[in-house]
Short mmCIF file of C-alpha atoms and ligand atoms in Angstrom, two decimals:
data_model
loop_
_atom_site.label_atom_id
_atom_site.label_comp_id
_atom_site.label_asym_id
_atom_site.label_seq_id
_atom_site.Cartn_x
_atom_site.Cartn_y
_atom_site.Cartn_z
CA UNK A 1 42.61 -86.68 74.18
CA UNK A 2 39.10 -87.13 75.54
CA UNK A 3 36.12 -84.82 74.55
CA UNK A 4 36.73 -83.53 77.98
CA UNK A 5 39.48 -81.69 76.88
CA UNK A 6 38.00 -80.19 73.61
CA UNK A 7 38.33 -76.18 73.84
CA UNK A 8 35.61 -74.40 75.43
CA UNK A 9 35.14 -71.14 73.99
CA UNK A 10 33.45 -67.99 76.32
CA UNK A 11 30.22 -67.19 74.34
CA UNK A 12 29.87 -63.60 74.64
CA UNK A 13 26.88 -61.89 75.91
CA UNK A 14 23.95 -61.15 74.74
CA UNK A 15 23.98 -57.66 72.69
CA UNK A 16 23.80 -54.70 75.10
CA UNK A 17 24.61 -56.83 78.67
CA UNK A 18 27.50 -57.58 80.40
CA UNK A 19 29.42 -60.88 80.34
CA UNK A 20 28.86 -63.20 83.65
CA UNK A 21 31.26 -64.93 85.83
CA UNK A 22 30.93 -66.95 88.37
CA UNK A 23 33.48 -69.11 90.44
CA UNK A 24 34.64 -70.09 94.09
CA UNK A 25 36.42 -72.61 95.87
CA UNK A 26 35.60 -75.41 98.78
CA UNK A 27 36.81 -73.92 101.89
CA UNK A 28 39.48 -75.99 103.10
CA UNK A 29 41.92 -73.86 104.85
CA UNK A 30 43.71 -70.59 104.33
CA UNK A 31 44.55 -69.64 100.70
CA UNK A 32 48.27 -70.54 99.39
CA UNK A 33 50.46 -68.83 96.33
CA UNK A 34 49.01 -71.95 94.12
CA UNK A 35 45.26 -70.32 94.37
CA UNK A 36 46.43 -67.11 93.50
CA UNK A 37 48.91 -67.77 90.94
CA UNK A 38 46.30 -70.07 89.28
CA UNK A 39 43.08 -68.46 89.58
CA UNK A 40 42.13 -65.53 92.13
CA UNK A 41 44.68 -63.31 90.23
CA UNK A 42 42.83 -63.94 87.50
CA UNK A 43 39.59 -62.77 88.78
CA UNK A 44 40.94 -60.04 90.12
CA UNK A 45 41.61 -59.09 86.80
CA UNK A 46 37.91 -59.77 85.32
CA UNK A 47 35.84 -58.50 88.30
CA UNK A 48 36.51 -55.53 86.31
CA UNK A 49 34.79 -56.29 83.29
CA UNK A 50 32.24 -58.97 83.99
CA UNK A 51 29.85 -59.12 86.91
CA UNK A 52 30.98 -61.18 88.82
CA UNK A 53 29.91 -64.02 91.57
CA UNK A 54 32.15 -65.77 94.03
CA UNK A 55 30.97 -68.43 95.42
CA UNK A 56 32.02 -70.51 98.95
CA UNK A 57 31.43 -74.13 98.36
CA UNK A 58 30.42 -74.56 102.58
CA UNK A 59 27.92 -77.26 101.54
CA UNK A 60 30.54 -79.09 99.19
CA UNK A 61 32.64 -78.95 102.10
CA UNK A 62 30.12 -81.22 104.10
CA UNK A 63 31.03 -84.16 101.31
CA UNK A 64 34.15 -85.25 102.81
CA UNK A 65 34.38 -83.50 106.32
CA UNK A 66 30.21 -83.64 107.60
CA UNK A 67 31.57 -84.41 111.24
CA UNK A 68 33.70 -81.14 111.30
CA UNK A 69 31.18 -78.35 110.98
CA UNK A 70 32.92 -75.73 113.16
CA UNK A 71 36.14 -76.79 111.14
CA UNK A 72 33.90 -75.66 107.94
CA UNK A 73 32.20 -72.53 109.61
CA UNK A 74 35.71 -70.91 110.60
CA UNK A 75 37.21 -71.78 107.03
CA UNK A 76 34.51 -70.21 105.60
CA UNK A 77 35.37 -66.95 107.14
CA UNK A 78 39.05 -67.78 106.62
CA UNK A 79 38.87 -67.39 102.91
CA UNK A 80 37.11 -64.26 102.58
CA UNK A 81 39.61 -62.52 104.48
CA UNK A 82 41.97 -64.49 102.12
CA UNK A 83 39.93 -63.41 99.13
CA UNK A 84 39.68 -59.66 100.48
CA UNK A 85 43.24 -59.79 100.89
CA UNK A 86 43.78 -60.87 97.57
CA UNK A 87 42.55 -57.80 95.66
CA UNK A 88 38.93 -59.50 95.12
CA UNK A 89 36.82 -56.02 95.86
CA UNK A 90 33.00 -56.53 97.26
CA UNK A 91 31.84 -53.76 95.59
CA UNK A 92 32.73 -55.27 92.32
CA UNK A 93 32.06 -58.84 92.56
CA UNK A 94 29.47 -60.87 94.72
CA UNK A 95 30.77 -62.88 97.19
CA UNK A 96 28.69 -65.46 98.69
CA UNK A 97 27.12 -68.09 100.51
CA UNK A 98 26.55 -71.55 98.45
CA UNK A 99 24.48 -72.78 101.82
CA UNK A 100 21.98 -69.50 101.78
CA UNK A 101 21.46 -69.38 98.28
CA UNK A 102 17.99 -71.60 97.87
CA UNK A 103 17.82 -71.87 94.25
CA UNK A 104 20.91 -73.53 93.60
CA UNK A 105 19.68 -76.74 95.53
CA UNK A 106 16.47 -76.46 93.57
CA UNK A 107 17.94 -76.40 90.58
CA UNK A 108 20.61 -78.91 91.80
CA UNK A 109 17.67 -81.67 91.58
CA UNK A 110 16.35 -80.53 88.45
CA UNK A 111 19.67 -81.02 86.84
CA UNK A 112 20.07 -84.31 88.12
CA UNK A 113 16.87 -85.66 86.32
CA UNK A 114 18.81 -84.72 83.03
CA UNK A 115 21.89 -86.52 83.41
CA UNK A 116 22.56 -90.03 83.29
CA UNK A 117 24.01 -91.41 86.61
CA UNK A 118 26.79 -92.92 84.78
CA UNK A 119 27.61 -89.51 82.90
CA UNK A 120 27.72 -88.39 86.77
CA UNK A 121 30.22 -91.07 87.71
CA UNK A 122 32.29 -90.90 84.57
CA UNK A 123 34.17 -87.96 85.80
CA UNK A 124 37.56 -87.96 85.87
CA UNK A 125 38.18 -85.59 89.00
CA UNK A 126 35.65 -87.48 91.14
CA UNK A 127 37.57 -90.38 90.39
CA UNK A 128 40.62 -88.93 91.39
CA UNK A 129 39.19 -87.44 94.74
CA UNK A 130 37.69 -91.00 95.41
CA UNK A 131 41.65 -92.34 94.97
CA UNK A 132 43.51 -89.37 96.32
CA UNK A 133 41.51 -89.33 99.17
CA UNK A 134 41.62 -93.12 99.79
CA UNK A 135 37.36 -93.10 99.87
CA UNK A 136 37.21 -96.27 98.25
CA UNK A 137 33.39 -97.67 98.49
CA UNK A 138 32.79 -95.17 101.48
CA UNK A 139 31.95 -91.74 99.48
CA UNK A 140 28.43 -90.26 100.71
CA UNK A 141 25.44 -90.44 98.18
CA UNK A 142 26.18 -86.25 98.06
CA UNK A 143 29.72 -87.02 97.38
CA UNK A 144 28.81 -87.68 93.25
CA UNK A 145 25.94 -85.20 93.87
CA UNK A 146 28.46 -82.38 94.72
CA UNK A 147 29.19 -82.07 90.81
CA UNK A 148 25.79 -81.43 89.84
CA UNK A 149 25.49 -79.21 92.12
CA UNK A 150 28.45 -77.45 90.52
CA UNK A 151 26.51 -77.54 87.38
CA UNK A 152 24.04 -75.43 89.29
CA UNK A 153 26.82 -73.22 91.14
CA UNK A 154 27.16 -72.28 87.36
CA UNK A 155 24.14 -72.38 85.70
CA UNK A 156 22.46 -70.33 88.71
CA UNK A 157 24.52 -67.52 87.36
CA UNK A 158 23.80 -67.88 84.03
CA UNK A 159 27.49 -67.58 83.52
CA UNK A 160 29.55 -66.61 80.60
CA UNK A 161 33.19 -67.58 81.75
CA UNK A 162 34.73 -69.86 84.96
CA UNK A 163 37.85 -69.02 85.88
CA UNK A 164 39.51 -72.35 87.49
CA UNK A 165 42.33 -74.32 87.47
CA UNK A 166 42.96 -76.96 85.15
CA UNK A 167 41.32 -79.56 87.50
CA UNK A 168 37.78 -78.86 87.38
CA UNK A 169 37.69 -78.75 84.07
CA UNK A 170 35.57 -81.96 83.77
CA UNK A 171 32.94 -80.31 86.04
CA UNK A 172 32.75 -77.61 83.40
CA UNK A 173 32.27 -80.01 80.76
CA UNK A 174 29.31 -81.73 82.72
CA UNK A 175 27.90 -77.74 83.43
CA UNK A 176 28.07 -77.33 79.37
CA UNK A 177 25.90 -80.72 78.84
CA UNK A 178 23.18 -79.51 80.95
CA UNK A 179 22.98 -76.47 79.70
CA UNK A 180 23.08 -77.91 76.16
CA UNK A 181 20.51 -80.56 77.08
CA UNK A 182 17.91 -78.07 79.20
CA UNK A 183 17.62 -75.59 76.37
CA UNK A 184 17.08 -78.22 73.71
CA UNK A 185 14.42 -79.98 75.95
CA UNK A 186 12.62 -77.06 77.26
CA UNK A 187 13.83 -73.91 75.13
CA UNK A 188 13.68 -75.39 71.83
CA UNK A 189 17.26 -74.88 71.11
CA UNK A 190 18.35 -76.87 67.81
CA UNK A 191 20.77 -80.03 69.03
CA UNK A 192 23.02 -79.15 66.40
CA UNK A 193 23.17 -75.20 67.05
CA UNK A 194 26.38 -73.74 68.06
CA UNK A 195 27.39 -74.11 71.90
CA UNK A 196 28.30 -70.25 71.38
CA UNK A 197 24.62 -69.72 69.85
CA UNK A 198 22.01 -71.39 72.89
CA UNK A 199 21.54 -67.65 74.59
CA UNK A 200 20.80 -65.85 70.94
CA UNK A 201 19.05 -68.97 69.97
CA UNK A 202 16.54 -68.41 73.01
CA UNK A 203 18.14 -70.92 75.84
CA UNK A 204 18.17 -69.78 79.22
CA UNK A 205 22.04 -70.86 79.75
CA UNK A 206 24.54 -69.70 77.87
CA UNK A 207 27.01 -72.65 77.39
CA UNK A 208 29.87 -71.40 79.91
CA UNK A 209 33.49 -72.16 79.11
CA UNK A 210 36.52 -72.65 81.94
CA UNK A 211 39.04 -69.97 81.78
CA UNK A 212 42.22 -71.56 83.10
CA UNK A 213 44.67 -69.10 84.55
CA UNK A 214 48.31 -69.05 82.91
CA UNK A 215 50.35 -71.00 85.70
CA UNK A 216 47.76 -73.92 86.20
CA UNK A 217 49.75 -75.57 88.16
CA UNK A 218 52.36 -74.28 90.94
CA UNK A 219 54.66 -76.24 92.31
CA UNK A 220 54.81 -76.73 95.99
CA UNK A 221 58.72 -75.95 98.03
CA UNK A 222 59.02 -79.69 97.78
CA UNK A 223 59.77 -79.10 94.89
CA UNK A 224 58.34 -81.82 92.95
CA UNK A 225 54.26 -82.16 94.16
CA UNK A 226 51.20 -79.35 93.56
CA UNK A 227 51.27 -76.64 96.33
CA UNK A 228 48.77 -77.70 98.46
CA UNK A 229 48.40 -77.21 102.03
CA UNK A 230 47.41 -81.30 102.81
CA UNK A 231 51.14 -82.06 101.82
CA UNK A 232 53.04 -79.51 103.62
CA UNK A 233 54.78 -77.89 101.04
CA UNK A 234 52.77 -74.69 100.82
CA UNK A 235 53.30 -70.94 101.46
CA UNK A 236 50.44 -69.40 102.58
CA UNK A 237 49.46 -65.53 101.83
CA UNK A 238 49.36 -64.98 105.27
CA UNK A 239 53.08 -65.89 106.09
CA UNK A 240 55.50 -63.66 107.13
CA UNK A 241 59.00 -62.83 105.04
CA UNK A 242 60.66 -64.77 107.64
CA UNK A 243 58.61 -68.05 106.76
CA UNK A 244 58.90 -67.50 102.75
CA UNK A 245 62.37 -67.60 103.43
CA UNK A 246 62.25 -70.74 105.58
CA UNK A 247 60.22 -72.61 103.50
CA UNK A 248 62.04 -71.57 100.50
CA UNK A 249 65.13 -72.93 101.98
CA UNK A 250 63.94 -75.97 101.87
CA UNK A 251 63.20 -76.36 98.43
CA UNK A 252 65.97 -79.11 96.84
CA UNK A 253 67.61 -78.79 93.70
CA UNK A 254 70.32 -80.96 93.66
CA UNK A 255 73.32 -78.67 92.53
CA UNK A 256 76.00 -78.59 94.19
CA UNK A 257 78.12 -75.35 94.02
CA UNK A 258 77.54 -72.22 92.64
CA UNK A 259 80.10 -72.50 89.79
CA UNK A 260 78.11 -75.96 88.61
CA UNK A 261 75.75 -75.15 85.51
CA UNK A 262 72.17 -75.24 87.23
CA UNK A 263 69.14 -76.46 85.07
CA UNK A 264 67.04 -73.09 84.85
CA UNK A 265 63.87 -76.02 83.71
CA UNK A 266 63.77 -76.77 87.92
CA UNK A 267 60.98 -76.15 90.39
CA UNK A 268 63.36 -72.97 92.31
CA UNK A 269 63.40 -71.04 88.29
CA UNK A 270 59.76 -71.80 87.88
CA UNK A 271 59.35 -69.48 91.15
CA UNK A 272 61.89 -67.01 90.11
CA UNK A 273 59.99 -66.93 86.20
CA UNK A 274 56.15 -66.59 88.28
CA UNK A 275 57.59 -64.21 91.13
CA UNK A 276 59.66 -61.75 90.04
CA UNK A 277 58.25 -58.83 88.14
CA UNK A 278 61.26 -57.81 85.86
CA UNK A 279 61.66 -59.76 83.15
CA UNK A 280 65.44 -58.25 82.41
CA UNK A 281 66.31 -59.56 85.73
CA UNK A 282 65.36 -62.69 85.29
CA UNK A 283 66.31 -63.51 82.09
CA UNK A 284 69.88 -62.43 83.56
CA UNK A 285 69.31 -64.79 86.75
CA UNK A 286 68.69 -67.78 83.86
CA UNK A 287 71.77 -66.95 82.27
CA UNK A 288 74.45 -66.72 84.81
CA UNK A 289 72.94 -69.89 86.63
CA UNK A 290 72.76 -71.85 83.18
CA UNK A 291 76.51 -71.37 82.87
CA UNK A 292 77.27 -71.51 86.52
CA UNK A 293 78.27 -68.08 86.76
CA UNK A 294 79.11 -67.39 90.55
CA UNK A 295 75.36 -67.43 91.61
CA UNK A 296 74.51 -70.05 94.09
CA UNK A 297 70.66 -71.78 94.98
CA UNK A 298 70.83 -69.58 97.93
CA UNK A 299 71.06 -65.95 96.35
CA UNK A 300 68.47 -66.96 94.15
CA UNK A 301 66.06 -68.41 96.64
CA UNK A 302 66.51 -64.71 98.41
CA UNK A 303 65.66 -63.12 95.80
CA UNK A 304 62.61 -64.97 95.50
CA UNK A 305 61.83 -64.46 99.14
CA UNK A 306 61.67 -60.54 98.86
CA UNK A 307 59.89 -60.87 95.62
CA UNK A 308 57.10 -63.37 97.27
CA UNK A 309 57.15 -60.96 100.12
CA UNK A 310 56.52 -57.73 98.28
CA UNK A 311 53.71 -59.53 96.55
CA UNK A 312 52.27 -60.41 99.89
CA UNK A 313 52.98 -57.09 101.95
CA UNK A 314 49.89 -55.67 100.87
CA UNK A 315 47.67 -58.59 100.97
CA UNK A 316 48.77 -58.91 104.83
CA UNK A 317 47.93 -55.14 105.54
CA UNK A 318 44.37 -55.56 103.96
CA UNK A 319 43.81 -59.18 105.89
CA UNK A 320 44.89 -57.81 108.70
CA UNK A 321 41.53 -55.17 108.64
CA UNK A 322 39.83 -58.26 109.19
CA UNK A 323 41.38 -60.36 111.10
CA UNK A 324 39.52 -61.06 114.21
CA UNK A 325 36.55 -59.42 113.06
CA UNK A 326 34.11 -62.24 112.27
CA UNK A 327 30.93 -59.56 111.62
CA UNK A 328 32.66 -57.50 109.35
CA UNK A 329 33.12 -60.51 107.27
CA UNK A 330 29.90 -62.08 107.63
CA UNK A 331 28.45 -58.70 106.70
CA UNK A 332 30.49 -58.70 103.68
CA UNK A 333 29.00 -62.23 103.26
CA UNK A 334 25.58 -61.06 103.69
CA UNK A 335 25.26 -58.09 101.04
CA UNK A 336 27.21 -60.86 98.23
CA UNK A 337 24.58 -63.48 99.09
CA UNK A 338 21.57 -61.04 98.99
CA UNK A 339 23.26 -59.56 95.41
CA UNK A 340 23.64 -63.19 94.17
CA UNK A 341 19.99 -64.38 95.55
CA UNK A 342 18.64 -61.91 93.17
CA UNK A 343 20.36 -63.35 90.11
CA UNK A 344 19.81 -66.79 90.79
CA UNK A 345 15.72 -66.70 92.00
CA UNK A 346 15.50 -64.47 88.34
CA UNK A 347 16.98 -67.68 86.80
CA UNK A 348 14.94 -70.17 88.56
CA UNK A 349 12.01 -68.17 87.77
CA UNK A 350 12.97 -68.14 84.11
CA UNK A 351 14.31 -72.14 84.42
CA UNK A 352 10.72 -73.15 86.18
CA UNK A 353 8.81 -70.80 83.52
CA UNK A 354 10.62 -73.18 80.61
CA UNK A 355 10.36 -76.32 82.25
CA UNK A 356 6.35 -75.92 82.81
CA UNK A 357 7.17 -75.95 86.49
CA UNK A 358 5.80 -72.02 87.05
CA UNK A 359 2.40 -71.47 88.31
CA UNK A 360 2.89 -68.61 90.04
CA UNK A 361 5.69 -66.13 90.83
CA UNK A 362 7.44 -66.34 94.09
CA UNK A 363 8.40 -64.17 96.18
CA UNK A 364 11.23 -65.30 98.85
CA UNK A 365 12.60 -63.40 101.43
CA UNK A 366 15.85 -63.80 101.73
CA UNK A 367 18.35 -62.54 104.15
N1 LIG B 1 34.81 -77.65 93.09
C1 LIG B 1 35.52 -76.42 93.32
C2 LIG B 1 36.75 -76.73 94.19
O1 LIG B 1 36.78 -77.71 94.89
C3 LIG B 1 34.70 -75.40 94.05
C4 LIG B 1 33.45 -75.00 93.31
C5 LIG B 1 32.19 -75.27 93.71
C6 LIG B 1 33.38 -74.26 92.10
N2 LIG B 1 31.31 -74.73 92.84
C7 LIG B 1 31.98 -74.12 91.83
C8 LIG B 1 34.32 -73.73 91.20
C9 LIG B 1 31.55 -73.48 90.69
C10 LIG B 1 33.87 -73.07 90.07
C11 LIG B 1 32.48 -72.95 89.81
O2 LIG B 1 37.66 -75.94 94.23
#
């Protein structure tokens, strides 16, 4: 495999503070079982233990859909009541603004003087996006530039971890080089010290690592592509037991009866393996549809359905605090972005000191 996919390893902190994480997602729509299962669960777990930054990607947004601002603005909002509903708590992690956060474009152009443009285009998930989404020759100059600025997302942050699905790893190999390559040029970090070493070692970045959630991939009711709400095959957080079930219904498995051996390796037992809780139960679900046992696609897919739903009745009682209340959300907004403003002008401060580019300190207000 490519160096790409060497493992990245979380450094740990430096002696007496607490590891970092940052992350966030492009907002694109409301939030499916696919982000959960693959990464928001996950962070809901570590807001815990790291401090923690969440970041809304509303300028990466503007790479492929600059003529739909109002689409962007009300997404925006869309996914924090997703992410609320989710479990993420704002008193314990940061959630934020890309767009009012000033020192990630700053140090978006830095970073770009230390990569090579062909590094830059070399990725593997901007290649796909340019395919997927049929872009051809017709991508914006801020379409490449949108994973530097990830680099800076990151580095901003000085973060420890990422937690992300499998697909951005590349972006996280691209954050590690300029990390590695600032605090050689302008900390005096050895080339050949350990990535784990550059904070310890005096860099100003630790060299973060992806932390890729245990189902990376969740298949959609099609049965066959991603879950993903562009091909119609998703089931959103926000649906009610009565669309689980629907949508469920449709997934296709090609057995026939209920007394035919099923193949427990399909797309319906990968949902009953991620969805329901008791692993006694479904170990006994495997078993009786393995051998054909009297237990047809549609008793399982129930099943399913009320374990999807009882994993989502909570998450609709806490959206539904916010639904319809834009201010309470933006407010939420507002104290994340003032909380992650404060951690990223301390690093731009510390990045400009390095550099040679401090004169002076700064002092922006913000908010
Ligand atoms: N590129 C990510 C996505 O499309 C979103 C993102 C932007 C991100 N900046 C980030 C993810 C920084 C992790 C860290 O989903």
């Amino acid at each position: 495999m490519s160096k790409a996919s060497a493992r990245q390893i979380i450094p740990d902190p430096l002696p007496g503070e607490r590891p970092r994480m940052l992350t966030g997602d492009t907002p694109t729509g409301k939030l499916h079982l696919g982000h959960y299962v693959g990464s928001v669960r996950r962070r809901v777990e570590l807001q815990e233990r790291y401090e923690s930054y969440i970041l809304i990607a509303n300028m990466h947004a503007f790479t492929t859909r600059s003529e739909d601002p109002a689409a962007i603005r009300a997404d925006t909002l869309e996914i924090v009541r997703d992410y609320l509903a989710m479990g993420l708590d704002p008193s314990k992690c940061a959630i934020f603004l890309q767009t009012e956060v000033p020192a990630i474009s700053e140090l978006t152009y830095l970073f770009a003087m230390l990569l090579p443009f062909n590094r830059v285009m070399r990725n593997p998930t901007l290649k796909d996006e340019i395919r997927v989404k049929g872009l051809g020759e017709n991508y914006s100059f801020g379409f490449p530039l949108y994973a530097v600025g990830q680099t800076a997302d990151i580095l901003a942050f000085r973060a420890h971890a990422v937690p992300v699905g499998e697909d951005q790893i590349p972006h996280i190999e691209l954050t590690r080089e300029v990390a590695r390559r600032f605090n050689q040029l302008y900390c005096g970090v050895d080339p050949h010290a350990d990535d784990a070493e550059h904070e310890k070692l005096g860099g100003v970045f630790p060299v973060p690592a992806a932390d890729v959630g245990a189902v990376g991939r969740l298949v959609g009711t099609d049965g066959t592509n991603k879950m993903s709400k562009s091909l119609n095959n998703a089931i959103f957080i926000s649906d009610t037991h009565k669309q689980i079930k629907k949508k469920l219904g449709q997934l296709y498995t090609g057995r026939q009866s209920m007394d035919e051996p099923g193949d427990v390796t399909n797309a319906l037992f990968d949902y009953v393996r991620t969805f329901i809780p008791d692993p006694e139960r479904v170990k006994e679900l495997e078993r009786r549809y393995a051998a054909g046992d009297d237990i047809g696609d549609g008793h399982v897919k129930m099943e399913v359905a009320d374990a999807i739903n009882e994993l989502l009745e909570p998450m609709r009682e806490r959206r539904a605090a916010y639904e319809g209340d834009d201010a309470k959300v933006i407010d939420i907004l507002r104290e994340g972005t003032r909380r992650a403003n404060e951690a990223a002008e301390a690093t731009l401060s510390r990045a400009k000191e390095a550099a040679g580019l401090r004169f002076w300190p700064r002092r922006l207000e913000i908010g």
